[in-house]
Coordinates of C-alpha atoms in Angstrom, one line a residue:
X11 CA 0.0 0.0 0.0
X12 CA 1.4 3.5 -1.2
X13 CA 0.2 6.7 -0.1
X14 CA 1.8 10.4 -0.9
X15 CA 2.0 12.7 1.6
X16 CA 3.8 15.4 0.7
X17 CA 5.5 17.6 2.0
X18 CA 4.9 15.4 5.6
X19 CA 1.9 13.9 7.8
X20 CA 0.3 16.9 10.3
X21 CA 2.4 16.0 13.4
X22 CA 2.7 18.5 16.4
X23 CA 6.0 16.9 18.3
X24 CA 7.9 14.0 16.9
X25 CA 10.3 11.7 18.8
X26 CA 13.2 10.8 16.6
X27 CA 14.8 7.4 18.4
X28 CA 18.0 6.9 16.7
X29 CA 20.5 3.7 17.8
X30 CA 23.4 6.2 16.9
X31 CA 24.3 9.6 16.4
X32 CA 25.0 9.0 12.4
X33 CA 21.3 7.6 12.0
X34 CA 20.3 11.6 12.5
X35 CA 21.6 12.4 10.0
X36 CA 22.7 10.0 7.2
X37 CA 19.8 8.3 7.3
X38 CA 16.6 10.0 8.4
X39 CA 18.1 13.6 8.0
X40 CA 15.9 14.3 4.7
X41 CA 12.8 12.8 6.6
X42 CA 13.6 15.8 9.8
X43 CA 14.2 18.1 7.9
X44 CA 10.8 17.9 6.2
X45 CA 8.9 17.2 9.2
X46 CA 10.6 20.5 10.8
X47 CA 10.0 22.3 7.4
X48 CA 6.7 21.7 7.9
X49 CA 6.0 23.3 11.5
X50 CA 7.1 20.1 13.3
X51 CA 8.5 20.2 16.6
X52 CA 11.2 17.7 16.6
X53 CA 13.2 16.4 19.1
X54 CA 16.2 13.6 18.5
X55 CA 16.8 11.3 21.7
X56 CA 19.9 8.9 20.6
X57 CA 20.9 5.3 22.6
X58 CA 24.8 5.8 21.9
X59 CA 27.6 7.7 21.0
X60 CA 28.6 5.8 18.2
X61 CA 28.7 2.9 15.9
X62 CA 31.6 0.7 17.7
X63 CA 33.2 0.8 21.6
X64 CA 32.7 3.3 23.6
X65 CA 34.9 6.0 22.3
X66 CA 37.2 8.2 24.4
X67 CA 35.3 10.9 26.9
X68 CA 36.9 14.0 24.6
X69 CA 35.6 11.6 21.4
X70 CA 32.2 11.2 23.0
X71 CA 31.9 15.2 23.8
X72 CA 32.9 16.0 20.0
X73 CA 30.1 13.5 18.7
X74 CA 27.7 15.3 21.2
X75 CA 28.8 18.5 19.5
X76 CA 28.5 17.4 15.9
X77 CA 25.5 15.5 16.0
X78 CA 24.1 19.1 17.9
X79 CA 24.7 20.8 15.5
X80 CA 24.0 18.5 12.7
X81 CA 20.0 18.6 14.0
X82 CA 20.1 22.1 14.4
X83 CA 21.0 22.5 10.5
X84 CA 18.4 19.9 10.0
X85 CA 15.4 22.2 12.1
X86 CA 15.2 20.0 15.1
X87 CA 15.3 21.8 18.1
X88 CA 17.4 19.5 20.7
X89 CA 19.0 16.3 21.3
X90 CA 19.9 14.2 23.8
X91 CA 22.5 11.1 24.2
X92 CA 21.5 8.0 26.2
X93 CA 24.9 6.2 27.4
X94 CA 24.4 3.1 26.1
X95 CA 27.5 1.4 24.6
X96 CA 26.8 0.7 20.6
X97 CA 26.6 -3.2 19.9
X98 CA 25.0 -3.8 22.7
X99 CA 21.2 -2.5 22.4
X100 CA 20.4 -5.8 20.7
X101 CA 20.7 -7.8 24.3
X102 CA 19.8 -4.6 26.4
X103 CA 16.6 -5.1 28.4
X104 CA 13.4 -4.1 26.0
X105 CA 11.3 -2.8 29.1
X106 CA 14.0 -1.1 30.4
X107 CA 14.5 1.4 26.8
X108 CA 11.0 1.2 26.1
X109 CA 11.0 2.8 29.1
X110 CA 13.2 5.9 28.6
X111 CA 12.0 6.3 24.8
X112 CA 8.5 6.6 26.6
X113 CA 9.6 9.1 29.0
X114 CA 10.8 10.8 26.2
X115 CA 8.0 10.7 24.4
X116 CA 5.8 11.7 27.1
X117 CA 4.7 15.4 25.0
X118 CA 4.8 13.6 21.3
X119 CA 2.5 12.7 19.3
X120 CA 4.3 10.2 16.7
X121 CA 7.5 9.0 17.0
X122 CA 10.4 8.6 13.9
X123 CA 12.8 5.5 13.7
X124 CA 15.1 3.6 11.4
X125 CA 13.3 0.8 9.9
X126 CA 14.8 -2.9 10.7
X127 CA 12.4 -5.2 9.9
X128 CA 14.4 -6.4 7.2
X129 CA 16.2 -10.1 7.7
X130 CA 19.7 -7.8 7.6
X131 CA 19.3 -5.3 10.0
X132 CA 21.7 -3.9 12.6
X133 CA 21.3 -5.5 15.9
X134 CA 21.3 -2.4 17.7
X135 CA 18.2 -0.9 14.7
X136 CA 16.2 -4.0 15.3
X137 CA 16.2 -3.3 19.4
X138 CA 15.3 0.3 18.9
X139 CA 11.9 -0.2 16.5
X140 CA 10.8 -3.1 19.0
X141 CA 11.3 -0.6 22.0
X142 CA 10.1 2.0 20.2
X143 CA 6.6 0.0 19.2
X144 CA 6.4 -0.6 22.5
X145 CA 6.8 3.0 23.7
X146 CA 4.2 4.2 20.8
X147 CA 1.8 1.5 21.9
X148 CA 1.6 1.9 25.6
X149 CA 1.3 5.8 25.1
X150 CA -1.2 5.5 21.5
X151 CA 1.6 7.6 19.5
X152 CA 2.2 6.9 16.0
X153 CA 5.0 5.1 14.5
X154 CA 7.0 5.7 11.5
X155 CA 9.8 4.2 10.3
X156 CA 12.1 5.4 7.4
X157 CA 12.9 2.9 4.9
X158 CA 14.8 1.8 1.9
X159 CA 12.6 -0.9 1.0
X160 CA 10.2 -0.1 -2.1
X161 CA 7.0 -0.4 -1.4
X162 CA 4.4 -3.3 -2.9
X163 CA 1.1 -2.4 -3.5
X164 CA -1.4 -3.6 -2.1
X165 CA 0.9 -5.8 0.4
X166 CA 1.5 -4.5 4.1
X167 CA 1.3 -1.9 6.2
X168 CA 0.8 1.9 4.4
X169 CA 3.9 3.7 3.2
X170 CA 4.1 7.7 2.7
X171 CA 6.2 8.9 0.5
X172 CA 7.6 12.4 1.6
X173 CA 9.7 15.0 -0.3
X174 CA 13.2 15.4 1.0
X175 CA 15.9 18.1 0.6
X176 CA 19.1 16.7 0.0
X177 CA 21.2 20.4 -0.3
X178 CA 19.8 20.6 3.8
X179 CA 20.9 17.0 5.1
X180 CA 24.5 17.6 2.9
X181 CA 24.7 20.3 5.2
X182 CA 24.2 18.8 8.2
X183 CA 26.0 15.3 7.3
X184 CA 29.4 18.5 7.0
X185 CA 29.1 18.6 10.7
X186 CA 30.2 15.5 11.7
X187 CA 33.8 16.9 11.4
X188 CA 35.2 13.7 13.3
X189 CA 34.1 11.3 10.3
X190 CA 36.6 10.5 7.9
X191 CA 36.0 11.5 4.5
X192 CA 36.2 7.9 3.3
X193 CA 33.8 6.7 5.8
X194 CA 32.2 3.8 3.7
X195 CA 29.0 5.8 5.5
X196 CA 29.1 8.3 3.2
X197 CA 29.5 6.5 0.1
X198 CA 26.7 4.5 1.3
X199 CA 24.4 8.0 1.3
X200 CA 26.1 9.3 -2.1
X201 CA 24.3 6.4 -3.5
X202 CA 20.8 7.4 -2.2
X203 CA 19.6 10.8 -3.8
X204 CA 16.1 9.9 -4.3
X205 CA 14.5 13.6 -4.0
X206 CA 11.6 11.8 -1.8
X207 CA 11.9 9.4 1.1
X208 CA 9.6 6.8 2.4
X209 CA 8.1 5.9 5.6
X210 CA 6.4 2.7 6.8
X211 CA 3.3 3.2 9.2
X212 CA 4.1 0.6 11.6
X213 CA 1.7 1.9 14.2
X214 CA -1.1 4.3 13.6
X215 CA -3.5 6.1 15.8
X216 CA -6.2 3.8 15.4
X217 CA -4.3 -0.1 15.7
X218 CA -5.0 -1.9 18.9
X219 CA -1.8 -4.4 18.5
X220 CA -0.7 -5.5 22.3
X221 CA 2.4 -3.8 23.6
X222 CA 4.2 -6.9 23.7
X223 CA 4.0 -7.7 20.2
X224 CA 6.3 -5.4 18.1
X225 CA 6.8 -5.8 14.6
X226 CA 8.4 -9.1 13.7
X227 CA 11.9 -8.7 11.6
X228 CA 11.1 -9.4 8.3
X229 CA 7.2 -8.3 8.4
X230 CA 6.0 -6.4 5.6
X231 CA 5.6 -3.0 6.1
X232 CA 6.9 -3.2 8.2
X233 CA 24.8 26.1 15.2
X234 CA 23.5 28.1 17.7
X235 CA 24.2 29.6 20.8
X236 CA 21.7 27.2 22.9
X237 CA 22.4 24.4 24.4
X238 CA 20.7 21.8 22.3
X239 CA 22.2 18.0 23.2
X240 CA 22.3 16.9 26.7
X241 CA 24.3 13.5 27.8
X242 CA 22.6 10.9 30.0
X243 CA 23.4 7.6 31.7
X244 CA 22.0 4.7 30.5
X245 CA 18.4 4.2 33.2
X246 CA 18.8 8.1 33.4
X247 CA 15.3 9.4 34.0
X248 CA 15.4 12.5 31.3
X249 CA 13.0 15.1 31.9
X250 CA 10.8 17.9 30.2
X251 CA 12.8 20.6 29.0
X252 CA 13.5 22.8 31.8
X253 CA 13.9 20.3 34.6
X254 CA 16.9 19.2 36.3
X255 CA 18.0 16.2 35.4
X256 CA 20.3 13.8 36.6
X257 CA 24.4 14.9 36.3
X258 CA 23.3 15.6 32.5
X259 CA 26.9 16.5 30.3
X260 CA 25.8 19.5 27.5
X261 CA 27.7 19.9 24.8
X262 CA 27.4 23.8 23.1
X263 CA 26.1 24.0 19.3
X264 CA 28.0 26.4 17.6

C-alpha cells in the first residue's frame, strides 16, 4: 500500500529514536528536515555515542557537538544522548528502553525510527523499533519508520512517500567533522539521492496491537548559541525541558 504525503503527515511533536548519532543524519536527516519544514517540533533522543566501543570521553563530547549541530541544521530543536554502549542495544533489556524512549515521548504525538524489519538489519536498529513500538503503543503515538525498501502495492502496512531536501541534510551530514572523509558511511548516502523518502506506518492512531507484540523482523511494512544536546546515563530518568536532570553532560552548538 502506497500513499503520498507530501511535504509530511500533520504532526505537532515528533520523537526521533536513533540507535546512533549517524542515523540523525545520514539516514533520516531528509525525513527531519521535512517534518521540521513543515511546522514540526522535533526532538532527537539517541541510545549511543557511536557505531563501535565506547569511544574516548573528549571523542564522546565532539560527537555530542557534531551531531548538535548536525540537527540544528536539519530544524530539530534539541537532542539528547542515552549512554548506552553501541553493539549492545540488541541484548539490552526491551522494558527497560522502552522505558526511557516513553519518558521521552511523554509530549509527542508520533515518533520517527530507522526501519529494521528487514532479515539484515543492525542489531542495535532492530532493538530500537521493537522498543520504540512498545513506547508508541503503551502511550497510542504513531510510529513511523524510514525505509529503503520499495514499497508493494497492495501488500503491508501503508507507506508515505515524503519530499526530502538533499542540499539541507548535505549540510548537516558536513558537521560531523570527526568522520573521515572515506567513511564507507558516506558512500553509502552518495548512493541514495532519491529527491523523496519513504516511511512505513508501523503503528497508527487507530491499531490496537498488544504492547508486547512489536513488529516481527522481516514483516512487511513493516549552530546556535543554545544548548541543544544533553548526555545521560544509560536508566537516566530525562525530563521535560527545563527540569533538572540527573548529572546531564551538555555539549554547546555552535
Amino acid at each position: 500500500m502506497r500513499n503520498h504525503a507530501k511535504p509530511v503527515p500533520a504532526v505537532r511533536r515528533l520523537l526521533v529514536v536513533c540507535a546512533h548519532p549517524y542515523d540523525a543524519t545520514f539516514a533520516l536527516g531528509g525525513v527531519i528536515g521535512a517534518f521540521a519544514d513543515a511546522g514540526t517540533s522535533v526532538h532527537i533522543l539517541c541510545l549511543t555515542h557511536g557505531r563501535g566501543p565506547d569511544p574516548s570521553p573528549r571523542c564522546r563530547l565532539d560527537r555530542a557537538r557534531d551531531l548538535g549541530r548536525a540537527v540544528r541544521r536539519l530544524g530539530a530543536e534539541d537532542v539528547m544522548l542515552l549512554d548506552h554502549s553501541p553493539g549492545t542495544l540488541g541484548t539490552a533489556n526491551l522494558d527497560e528502553l522502552a522505558d526511557e524512549i516513553q519518558e521521552a515521548a511523554a509530549a509527542a504525538d508520533a515518533l520517527l525510527v530507522v526501519d529494521a524489519t528487514g532479515r539484515d538489519a543492525h542489531p542495535d536498529h532492530v532493538r530500537t523499533m521493537r522498543a520504540a513500538y512498545r513506547a508508541a503503543t503503551a502511550t497510542g503515538t504513531v510510529l513511523y519508520a524510514w525505509t529503503l525498501r520499495p514499497a508493494e502495492p497492495g501488500v503491508g502496512r501503508p507507506v508515505l512517500v515524503v519530499d526530502a531536501d538533499r542540499a539541507r541534510q548535505r549540510a548537516a551530514i558536513a558537521c560531523h567533522t570527526g568522520l573521515p572523509a572515506d567513511d564507507p558511511l558516506r558512500s553509502r548516502w552518495m548512493r541514495h539521492q532519491d529527491p523523496t523518502e519513504r516511511l512505513v506506518v508501523l503503528r497508527a492512531e487507530r491499531m490496537l496491537a498488544p504492547a508486547n507484540r512489536p513488529p516481527a523482523v522481516g514483516e512487511e511494512g513493516d549552530d546556535h548559541d543554545d544548548d541543544t544536546t544533553t548526555d545521560h546515563p544509560a536508566g537516566a530518568r530525562h525530563r521535560q525541558e527545563g527540569a533538572a536532570a540527573p548529572h546531564p553532560v551538555r555539549a554547546r552548538t555552535a
